[in-house]
CSV table of C-alpha atoms and ligand atoms in Angstrom, one decimal:
chain,number,residue,atom,x,y,z
A,2,MET,CA,40.0,-21.1,-48.9
A,3,GLY,CA,38.7,-18.1,-47.0
A,4,GLU,CA,38.8,-14.4,-47.7
A,5,GLU,CA,42.1,-12.7,-48.3
A,6,LEU,CA,43.6,-11.2,-45.1
A,7,ALA,CA,43.6,-7.4,-44.7
A,8,ILE,CA,47.4,-7.7,-44.0
A,9,ASN,CA,47.7,-9.1,-47.5
A,10,GLY,CA,45.6,-6.4,-49.1
A,11,GLY,CA,42.2,-8.0,-48.6
A,12,PRO,CA,39.1,-6.3,-47.0
A,13,LYS,CA,39.4,-5.3,-43.4
A,14,THR,CA,36.8,-7.0,-41.0
A,15,ALA,CA,36.2,-4.0,-38.8
A,16,THR,CA,35.6,-0.8,-40.7
A,17,GLU,CA,35.0,1.3,-37.6
A,18,GLY,CA,36.7,1.5,-34.2
A,19,PHE,CA,35.3,-0.3,-31.1
A,20,PRO,CA,33.9,1.4,-27.9
A,21,SER,CA,36.5,2.5,-25.5
A,22,THR,CA,36.4,3.1,-21.7
A,23,GLY,CA,38.5,6.2,-22.5
A,24,SER,CA,35.6,8.1,-23.9
A,25,ALA,CA,31.8,8.4,-24.1
A,26,SER,CA,31.8,5.6,-26.7
A,27,GLY,CA,32.3,2.9,-24.1
A,28,ARG,CA,31.0,4.6,-20.9
A,29,ASP,CA,27.6,4.9,-19.3
A,30,LEU,CA,28.0,8.5,-18.0
A,31,GLY,CA,25.1,10.9,-18.5
A,32,ASP,CA,22.1,12.7,-16.9
A,33,GLU,CA,22.2,10.8,-13.6
A,34,GLU,CA,25.8,11.9,-12.9
A,35,ILE,CA,25.1,15.4,-14.1
A,36,ALA,CA,22.1,15.7,-11.8
A,37,LEU,CA,23.9,14.6,-8.7
A,38,VAL,CA,27.0,16.7,-9.5
A,39,THR,CA,24.7,19.7,-10.0
A,40,GLU,CA,23.1,19.1,-6.6
A,41,VAL,CA,26.6,19.1,-5.0
A,42,ILE,CA,27.6,22.3,-6.7
A,43,ARG,CA,24.4,24.1,-5.9
A,44,SER,CA,24.6,23.0,-2.2
A,45,GLY,CA,28.1,24.5,-1.9
A,46,LYS,CA,29.1,21.4,0.1
A,47,MET,CA,32.2,20.0,-1.6
A,48,PHE,CA,33.8,18.4,1.4
A,49,ARG,CA,32.7,14.8,2.3
A,50,TYR,CA,32.0,15.6,5.9
A,51,SER,CA,29.8,18.6,4.9
A,52,GLY,CA,27.7,16.8,2.3
A,53,THR,CA,26.0,13.4,1.8
A,54,MET,CA,27.1,12.0,-1.6
A,55,VAL,CA,30.2,10.1,-0.5
A,56,GLU,CA,28.5,8.7,2.5
A,57,GLN,CA,25.5,7.6,0.4
A,58,PHE,CA,27.9,6.0,-2.2
A,59,GLU,CA,29.6,4.0,0.6
A,60,LYS,CA,26.2,2.8,1.8
A,61,GLU,CA,25.0,1.7,-1.6
A,62,TYR,CA,28.3,0.1,-2.6
A,63,ALA,CA,28.2,-1.9,0.7
A,64,GLU,CA,24.7,-3.1,-0.2
A,65,PHE,CA,25.8,-4.1,-3.7
A,66,LEU,CA,28.7,-6.0,-2.3
A,67,GLY,CA,27.0,-7.4,0.8
A,68,ILE,CA,29.6,-6.2,3.1
A,69,LYS,CA,29.4,-4.2,6.4
A,70,TYR,CA,31.8,-1.4,5.9
A,71,VAL,CA,33.0,0.7,2.9
A,72,GLN,CA,35.5,3.6,3.1
A,73,ALA,CA,35.7,5.7,0.0
A,74,VAL,CA,39.2,7.1,-0.9
A,75,THR,CA,40.8,9.0,-3.7
A,76,SER,CA,42.1,6.1,-5.9
A,77,GLY,CA,42.7,2.4,-6.1
A,78,SER,CA,46.3,3.0,-5.1
A,79,ALA,CA,45.1,5.0,-2.1
A,80,SER,CA,42.8,2.1,-1.1
A,81,LEU,CA,45.6,-0.4,-1.2
A,82,HIS,CA,47.9,1.9,0.8
A,83,THR,CA,45.1,2.4,3.3
A,84,ALA,CA,44.4,-1.4,3.5
A,85,VAL,CA,48.0,-2.3,4.2
A,86,ALA,CA,48.2,0.5,6.7
A,87,THR,CA,45.2,-0.9,8.6
A,88,LEU,CA,47.2,-4.1,9.2
A,89,GLN,CA,49.7,-2.1,11.2
A,90,LEU,CA,52.7,-4.3,10.2
A,91,ASN,CA,56.3,-3.6,11.1
A,92,PRO,CA,59.1,-2.3,8.8
A,93,GLY,CA,60.6,-5.2,6.8
A,94,ASP,CA,57.5,-7.4,7.0
A,95,GLU,CA,56.8,-9.3,3.8
A,96,ILE,CA,53.7,-9.3,1.7
A,97,ILE,CA,53.3,-11.8,-1.1
A,98,THR,CA,51.7,-10.3,-4.2
A,99,SER,CA,51.5,-10.6,-8.0
A,100,PRO,CA,54.2,-9.7,-10.5
A,101,VAL,CA,51.5,-8.7,-13.0
A,102,THR,CA,49.6,-5.6,-11.9
A,103,ASP,CA,49.6,-1.9,-11.7
A,104,MET,CA,52.2,0.0,-9.6
A,105,GLY,CA,49.3,0.9,-7.3
A,106,THR,CA,49.5,-2.6,-5.8
A,107,TYR,CA,53.0,-2.1,-4.6
A,108,ILE,CA,53.1,1.6,-3.6
A,109,GLY,CA,51.1,1.1,-0.4
A,110,ILE,CA,53.2,-1.9,0.6
A,111,VAL,CA,56.5,0.1,0.4
A,112,GLN,CA,54.9,3.2,1.8
A,113,CYS,CA,54.1,1.1,4.9
A,114,ASN,CA,57.8,0.1,4.9
A,115,CYS,CA,56.9,-3.5,4.0
A,116,ILE,CA,58.5,-5.6,1.3
A,117,PRO,CA,56.7,-7.0,-1.8
A,118,ILE,CA,57.6,-10.7,-2.5
A,119,PHE,CA,56.2,-12.1,-5.7
A,120,ALA,CA,54.4,-15.3,-6.5
A,121,ASP,CA,54.3,-16.7,-10.0
A,122,CYS,CA,51.0,-16.6,-12.0
A,123,ASP,CA,48.9,-19.2,-13.8
A,124,LYS,CA,49.9,-19.0,-17.4
A,125,LEU,CA,46.4,-19.0,-18.8
A,126,THR,CA,44.9,-16.3,-16.5
A,127,LEU,CA,47.9,-14.3,-15.1
A,128,ASN,CA,46.3,-14.7,-11.7
A,129,MET,CA,48.5,-15.6,-8.7
A,130,ASN,CA,49.3,-19.3,-8.5
A,131,PRO,CA,48.5,-20.7,-5.0
A,132,GLU,CA,51.3,-23.3,-5.0
A,133,SER,CA,53.8,-20.6,-5.8
A,134,ILE,CA,52.3,-18.3,-3.0
A,135,GLU,CA,52.9,-21.1,-0.5
A,136,GLN,CA,56.5,-21.7,-1.7
A,137,ARG,CA,57.4,-18.1,-1.1
A,138,ILE,CA,56.1,-17.9,2.5
A,139,THR,CA,58.9,-17.3,5.1
A,140,ASP,CA,58.9,-16.4,8.8
A,141,ARG,CA,58.8,-12.8,7.6
A,142,THR,CA,55.5,-13.1,5.6
A,143,ARG,CA,52.5,-11.4,7.2
A,144,ALA,CA,50.0,-11.0,4.3
A,145,ILE,CA,49.0,-12.1,0.9
A,146,LEU,CA,47.9,-9.3,-1.4
A,147,VAL,CA,46.0,-11.0,-4.3
A,148,VAL,CA,45.2,-9.3,-7.6
A,149,HIS,CA,42.1,-10.4,-9.4
A,150,LEU,CA,43.4,-9.7,-12.9
A,151,PHE,CA,41.2,-8.8,-15.9
A,152,GLY,CA,38.0,-9.2,-13.9
A,153,GLN,CA,38.5,-12.9,-13.1
A,154,PRO,CA,38.9,-13.9,-9.4
A,155,CYS,CA,42.0,-15.7,-8.1
A,156,ARG,CA,41.7,-19.3,-6.8
A,157,MET,CA,40.3,-17.9,-3.5
A,158,ASP,CA,39.4,-21.2,-1.8
A,159,GLU,CA,43.0,-22.4,-2.1
A,160,ILE,CA,44.5,-19.0,-1.2
A,161,MET,CA,42.3,-18.6,1.9
A,162,ASP,CA,43.3,-22.1,3.0
A,163,ILE,CA,47.0,-21.2,2.7
A,164,ALA,CA,46.4,-17.9,4.6
A,165,GLU,CA,44.6,-19.8,7.4
A,166,ARG,CA,47.3,-22.5,7.8
A,167,HIS,CA,50.1,-19.9,7.9
A,168,ASP,CA,48.1,-17.2,9.9
A,169,LEU,CA,48.4,-14.5,7.2
A,170,PHE,CA,46.2,-11.6,6.4
A,171,VAL,CA,44.6,-11.5,3.0
A,172,VAL,CA,44.1,-8.2,1.1
A,173,GLU,CA,42.3,-8.3,-2.2
A,174,ASP,CA,43.1,-6.0,-5.1
A,175,CYS,CA,39.8,-5.9,-6.9
A,176,ALA,CA,40.7,-2.7,-9.0
A,177,GLN,CA,39.9,-4.6,-12.2
A,178,ALA,CA,37.1,-6.8,-10.8
A,179,HIS,CA,34.0,-5.0,-9.6
A,180,GLY,CA,31.2,-7.5,-9.4
A,181,ALA,CA,33.3,-10.7,-10.1
A,182,THR,CA,32.4,-13.8,-8.1
A,183,TYR,CA,34.1,-17.0,-7.1
A,184,ASP,CA,32.0,-19.9,-6.0
A,185,GLY,CA,29.1,-17.5,-5.8
A,186,GLN,CA,31.0,-15.0,-3.5
A,187,GLN,CA,31.9,-11.5,-4.4
A,188,VAL,CA,35.6,-10.6,-4.7
A,189,GLY,CA,36.6,-8.2,-1.9
A,190,THR,CA,34.7,-10.2,0.7
A,191,PHE,CA,37.1,-13.2,1.0
A,192,GLY,CA,40.0,-11.6,2.8
A,193,GLU,CA,40.3,-9.1,5.7
A,194,ILE,CA,40.1,-6.2,3.3
A,195,GLY,CA,39.2,-5.6,-0.3
A,196,CYS,CA,40.3,-2.7,-2.5
A,197,PHE,CA,38.6,-1.2,-5.6
A,198,SER,CA,39.4,1.5,-8.1
A,199,LEU,CA,37.2,4.0,-9.9
A,200,GLN,CA,39.9,5.1,-12.3
A,201,GLN,CA,38.8,5.9,-15.9
A,202,SER,CA,39.2,2.3,-17.3
A,203,LYS,CA,37.4,0.4,-14.6
A,204,GLN,CA,33.9,-1.1,-14.7
A,205,ILE,CA,32.6,2.1,-13.0
A,206,THR,CA,34.4,5.4,-12.9
A,207,ALA,CA,34.6,8.8,-11.4
A,208,GLY,CA,37.9,9.6,-13.3
A,209,ASP,CA,39.7,8.6,-10.1
A,210,GLY,CA,38.6,7.2,-6.8
A,211,GLY,CA,38.8,4.1,-4.7
A,212,LEU,CA,37.1,1.9,-2.0
A,213,VAL,CA,38.3,0.0,1.0
A,214,VAL,CA,35.8,-2.7,2.1
A,215,THR,CA,35.7,-4.9,5.1
A,216,ASN,CA,33.5,-6.8,7.5
A,217,SER,CA,35.8,-5.9,10.4
A,218,GLU,CA,34.7,-3.0,12.6
A,219,GLU,CA,38.2,-2.6,13.9
A,220,LEU,CA,39.9,-2.5,10.4
A,221,TYR,CA,37.2,-0.2,9.1
A,222,ALA,CA,37.8,2.2,12.0
A,223,ARG,CA,41.6,2.2,11.2
A,224,ALA,CA,40.9,2.7,7.5
A,225,ARG,CA,38.6,5.6,8.2
A,226,ASP,CA,41.1,7.2,10.6
A,227,PHE,CA,44.1,6.6,8.4
A,228,HIS,CA,42.5,8.1,5.3
A,229,ASP,CA,41.6,11.2,7.2
A,230,LYS,CA,44.9,12.2,8.9
A,231,TYR,CA,44.0,10.0,11.9
A,232,TYR,CA,41.7,12.8,13.0
A,233,ASP,CA,39.0,11.8,15.4
A,234,ARG,CA,35.8,13.2,14.0
A,235,ALA,CA,33.5,11.2,16.3
A,236,GLY,CA,34.8,13.0,19.4
A,237,ARG,CA,36.3,9.9,21.0
A,238,THR,CA,39.3,12.0,22.1
A,239,GLU,CA,39.5,15.6,23.3
A,240,GLY,CA,40.9,18.2,21.0
A,241,ARG,CA,43.4,17.4,18.3
A,242,ILE,CA,45.0,14.4,19.9
A,243,VAL,CA,46.3,12.3,16.9
A,244,GLU,CA,47.3,8.8,17.8
A,245,ARG,CA,49.1,7.7,14.5
A,246,ILE,CA,50.4,9.2,11.3
A,247,GLY,CA,47.7,9.0,8.6
A,248,ILE,CA,47.2,10.7,5.3
A,249,ASN,CA,44.6,12.7,3.4
A,250,TYR,CA,42.9,10.3,1.0
A,251,ARG,CA,39.4,11.8,1.4
A,252,MET,CA,37.0,11.6,-1.5
A,253,ASN,CA,35.3,14.9,-2.3
A,254,GLU,CA,31.6,15.3,-2.9
A,255,VAL,CA,31.8,15.9,-6.7
A,256,THR,CA,33.6,12.6,-7.1
A,257,GLY,CA,31.2,11.0,-4.7
A,258,ALA,CA,28.2,12.2,-6.8
A,259,VAL,CA,29.6,10.6,-10.0
A,260,ALA,CA,30.5,7.5,-8.1
A,261,LEU,CA,27.1,7.2,-6.6
A,262,ALA,CA,25.4,7.5,-10.0
A,263,GLN,CA,27.8,4.9,-11.4
A,264,CYS,CA,27.3,2.5,-8.5
A,265,ARG,CA,23.5,2.6,-9.2
A,266,LYS,CA,24.3,1.5,-12.8
A,267,LEU,CA,26.8,-1.2,-11.8
A,268,PRO,CA,24.5,-4.2,-12.1
A,269,SER,CA,23.4,-3.1,-15.6
A,270,ILE,CA,26.9,-2.3,-16.7
A,271,LEU,CA,28.0,-5.7,-15.6
A,272,GLU,CA,25.1,-7.3,-17.4
A,273,ARG,CA,26.0,-5.5,-20.7
A,274,ARG,CA,29.7,-6.5,-20.4
A,275,ARG,CA,28.8,-10.1,-19.7
A,276,LYS,CA,26.3,-10.3,-22.6
A,277,SER,CA,28.8,-9.2,-25.3
A,278,ALA,CA,31.8,-11.1,-23.7
A,279,GLY,CA,29.6,-14.2,-23.4
A,280,ARG,CA,28.7,-14.1,-27.0
A,281,LEU,CA,32.4,-13.7,-28.0
A,282,VAL,CA,33.3,-16.7,-25.9
A,283,GLU,CA,30.7,-18.7,-27.8
A,284,LEU,CA,32.0,-17.6,-31.1
A,285,LEU,CA,35.7,-18.3,-30.3
A,286,GLU,CA,34.8,-21.7,-28.8
A,287,ALA,CA,33.8,-22.7,-32.3
A,288,VAL,CA,37.1,-21.8,-33.9
A,289,GLU,CA,39.7,-24.6,-34.0
A,290,GLY,CA,43.1,-23.4,-32.7
A,291,ILE,CA,41.6,-20.5,-30.6
A,292,ASN,CA,41.4,-20.9,-26.8
A,293,PRO,CA,38.7,-18.6,-25.4
A,294,PRO,CA,39.3,-17.0,-22.0
A,295,TYR,CA,40.4,-19.7,-19.5
A,296,MET,CA,37.9,-19.9,-16.5
A,297,TYR,CA,38.7,-21.6,-13.2
A,298,ALA,CA,36.0,-24.2,-12.4
A,299,LYS,CA,34.8,-22.0,-9.5
A,300,THR,CA,34.7,-18.7,-11.4
A,301,THR,CA,31.0,-18.0,-11.2
A,302,ALA,CA,31.0,-14.5,-12.6
A,303,HIS,CA,33.8,-12.8,-14.6
A,304,SER,CA,33.5,-9.0,-14.8
A,305,TRP,CA,35.3,-8.5,-18.1
A,306,TRP,CA,37.8,-5.7,-17.5
A,307,ARG,CA,39.8,-7.5,-20.2
A,308,PHE,CA,38.8,-10.2,-22.6
A,309,ALA,CA,41.9,-12.5,-22.8
A,310,PHE,CA,42.3,-15.5,-25.2
A,311,THR,CA,45.3,-17.6,-26.4
A,312,ILE,CA,46.1,-19.4,-29.7
A,313,ASP,CA,47.4,-22.9,-30.4
A,314,GLU,CA,50.3,-22.1,-32.7
A,315,GLU,CA,50.7,-25.7,-33.8
A,316,VAL,CA,47.0,-26.2,-34.8
A,317,LEU,CA,47.0,-22.8,-36.6
A,318,GLY,CA,50.4,-23.2,-38.2
A,319,VAL,CA,51.3,-19.6,-37.3
A,320,ASP,CA,53.3,-17.9,-34.5
A,321,ARG,CA,51.6,-15.5,-32.2
A,322,ASP,CA,53.4,-12.3,-33.5
A,323,THR,CA,52.3,-13.0,-37.1
A,324,PHE,CA,48.8,-13.8,-35.8
A,325,ALA,CA,48.8,-10.5,-33.7
A,326,GLN,CA,49.8,-8.5,-36.8
A,327,ALA,CA,47.1,-10.2,-38.9
A,328,ILE,CA,44.2,-9.6,-36.5
A,329,GLY,CA,45.5,-6.0,-35.9
A,330,ALA,CA,45.3,-5.4,-39.6
A,331,GLU,CA,41.7,-6.7,-39.5
A,332,GLY,CA,41.0,-3.9,-36.9
A,333,MET,CA,40.8,-6.3,-33.9
A,334,PRO,CA,41.6,-4.4,-30.7
A,335,PHE,CA,43.9,-7.0,-29.1
A,336,ALA,CA,47.5,-6.8,-27.8
A,337,THR,CA,49.9,-9.3,-26.2
A,338,GLY,CA,52.5,-8.3,-23.6
A,339,TYR,CA,50.1,-7.2,-20.9
A,340,GLY,CA,51.8,-5.3,-18.1
A,341,GLY,CA,54.7,-4.2,-20.2
A,342,GLY,CA,55.5,-7.7,-21.3
A,343,THR,CA,57.8,-8.6,-18.4
A,344,PRO,CA,57.0,-9.3,-14.7
A,345,MET,CA,57.1,-6.1,-12.6
A,346,VAL,CA,60.0,-7.6,-10.6
A,347,ALA,CA,62.1,-6.3,-13.4
A,348,THR,CA,60.9,-2.7,-13.2
A,349,PRO,CA,63.8,-0.5,-11.8
A,350,CYS,CA,62.3,0.7,-8.6
A,351,ILE,CA,61.4,-2.9,-7.6
A,352,ALA,CA,64.5,-4.6,-9.0
A,353,ASN,CA,66.9,-2.0,-7.5
A,354,HIS,CA,64.9,-1.4,-4.3
A,355,VAL,CA,64.5,2.4,-4.8
A,356,ALA,CA,62.0,4.2,-2.6
A,357,TYR,CA,63.7,6.4,0.0
A,358,GLY,CA,66.7,8.6,-0.8
A,359,ASP,CA,69.9,6.7,-1.5
A,360,SER,CA,69.0,3.9,0.8
A,361,GLU,CA,67.5,0.5,-0.1
A,362,PHE,CA,65.1,0.8,2.9
A,363,PRO,CA,63.0,-1.2,3.7
A,364,TRP,CA,64.5,-4.0,1.6
A,365,GLU,CA,68.0,-3.9,3.1
A,366,PRO,CA,69.1,-5.0,6.6
A,367,PRO,CA,68.4,-4.4,9.5
A,368,TYR,CA,64.8,-4.5,8.3
A,369,GLY,CA,64.7,-6.5,5.2
A,370,ARG,CA,66.7,-9.5,4.0
A,371,ASP,CA,67.6,-7.9,0.6
A,372,PRO,CA,65.5,-10.2,-1.6
A,373,GLU,CA,66.5,-10.6,-5.2
A,374,TYR,CA,63.9,-10.8,-7.9
A,375,ASN,CA,64.8,-12.8,-10.9
A,376,VAL,CA,62.6,-12.9,-14.0
A,377,GLU,CA,63.5,-16.6,-14.5
A,378,GLU,CA,61.5,-17.5,-11.4
A,379,TYR,CA,58.3,-16.5,-13.0
A,380,PRO,CA,57.8,-18.9,-16.0
A,381,GLY,CA,54.0,-18.9,-15.7
A,382,THR,CA,53.9,-15.1,-15.7
A,383,VAL,CA,56.3,-14.7,-18.6
A,384,GLY,CA,54.4,-17.3,-20.6
A,385,GLY,CA,51.1,-15.7,-19.9
A,386,GLN,CA,52.3,-12.2,-20.8
A,387,GLN,CA,53.7,-13.5,-24.1
A,388,ASN,CA,50.8,-15.7,-25.0
A,389,ILE,CA,47.6,-13.9,-23.9
A,390,PHE,CA,45.8,-11.6,-26.3
A,391,ALA,CA,43.9,-9.0,-24.3
A,392,SER,CA,41.3,-6.4,-25.2
A,393,GLY,CA,39.3,-4.0,-23.0
A,394,GLY,CA,35.7,-4.7,-22.4
A,395,THR,CA,33.2,-1.9,-22.0
A,396,GLU,CA,29.5,-1.5,-21.3
A,397,GLY,CA,29.3,0.0,-24.8
A,398,HIS,CA,30.2,-3.3,-26.5
A,399,THR,CA,27.1,-4.8,-28.1
A,400,LEU,CA,26.4,-8.3,-29.5
A,401,GLU,CA,27.1,-6.8,-32.9
A,402,HIS,CA,30.6,-5.8,-31.7
A,403,ALA,CA,31.1,-9.4,-30.5
A,404,GLU,CA,30.1,-10.7,-33.9
A,405,ILE,CA,32.6,-8.5,-35.7
A,406,ILE,CA,35.4,-9.5,-33.4
A,407,GLY,CA,34.5,-13.1,-33.6
A,408,ARG,CA,34.4,-12.8,-37.4
A,409,GLY,CA,37.8,-11.1,-37.6
A,410,ILE,CA,39.6,-13.7,-35.4
A,411,LYS,CA,37.9,-16.6,-37.2
A,412,LYS,CA,38.9,-15.2,-40.5
A,413,VAL,CA,42.6,-15.1,-39.5
A,414,ALA,CA,42.6,-18.4,-37.8
A,415,ASP,CA,40.9,-20.2,-40.7
A,416,TYR,CA,43.3,-18.6,-43.2
A,417,TYR,CA,46.4,-19.9,-41.5
A,418,ARG,CA,45.0,-23.3,-40.6
A,419,ASP,CA,43.8,-23.9,-44.2
A,420,ARG,CA,47.3,-23.1,-45.5
A,421,LYS,CA,49.2,-25.2,-43.0
B,24,LIG,C1,45.2,-4.3,-10.5
B,24,LIG,C2,45.3,-2.8,-10.2
B,24,LIG,N1,45.7,-2.5,-9.0
B,24,LIG,C3,45.7,-1.2,-8.6
B,24,LIG,C4,45.4,-0.2,-9.5
B,24,LIG,C5,45.5,1.2,-9.0
B,24,LIG,O1,44.3,1.9,-9.1
B,24,LIG,P1,44.3,3.5,-9.4
B,24,LIG,O2,44.8,3.8,-10.8
B,24,LIG,O3,42.9,3.9,-9.1
B,24,LIG,O4,45.2,4.1,-8.3
B,24,LIG,C6,45.0,-0.5,-10.8
B,24,LIG,C7,44.5,0.5,-11.7
B,24,LIG,O5,45.2,1.0,-12.6
B,24,LIG,C8,44.9,-1.9,-11.2
B,24,LIG,O6,44.5,-2.3,-12.4
């Protein structure tokens, strides 16, 4: 018999907290960022079209990703809004996306007067399921907006094949997946446009910030113009002739300075995340009844925004809620119920079609077909949200942290299995 569980009064496995992306404990922010921010302040050039930081950041991120064009914006949500805007779709057009994500994935769709339609997810990853995407395509569908959840790419070979056969655009929400690769290819480079976030919890951060990436010169030009009120700074037109409604999503130079320093650290940040997560995978593989993070056969590099595992309740002889309470008492930083525990189709603004005044525009006729969203249609998503235990990875996690987490989970798993 193993050690007594902390939940039963035994010794707690983790006597201290773990690094967090919410503070210096889990972040690599320091002298490099301070030096570049200081340079901006001393220069007096805070605006991106006066200074050089944002432009340099775009250039270096493009090199990191191996893509032609990068447009910095103010957030991941802004990048997704900009990306959808570049497709120049019509009101009521449908975009198939994921029911497990941040609101930022949907805001841009609805701001462009398009309608989100949801595919179910794979239960073990909470990434969109290609078969379900194909089932939800109608003659109104124009694009697929994939979300690479937790830092693992979606099944992009199958999704790109569907998009090609149905003549659909693909936008990639890579907010959680800087540096992830599928079959050796970086996320953000599969579809027409990729979107990234620099919000506090992401692999690199400037507090807030975002990126739109593309290999298309035309889409890049649209993104650049849209994010800057559709002003023509290159002098293509005379005077203030504005061809379309845009917005102001310009990144400022202070944010650009932090983002540039973070971009230079990205390979090393990813290496550190992969090292500790890789060790934890090894440790959990050795525990009967614990399923380490599920990887698609073609996932070549996970970027570990979240570390997600499941348990086999029958093998362990314990239900997941009891297991969650027991590992929580051991100080293990895992939670079930990612994304609020239910698919986002149930969140009021989506379920009730609330965006513009008292109307249900764009969902209602004459533009939309008033789609109904029923939670019962997302069994993989609900199953995954209930079963997956997820914890945030950080660049501050060391091999020692992995050992402690591995020990805590093993202790609880062994305890229940032995008493079955
Ligand atoms: C999958 C996903 N999409 C979009 C966003 C929106 O990014 P931001 O918070 O930078 O607007 C986030 C971040 O929270 C996210 O995790």
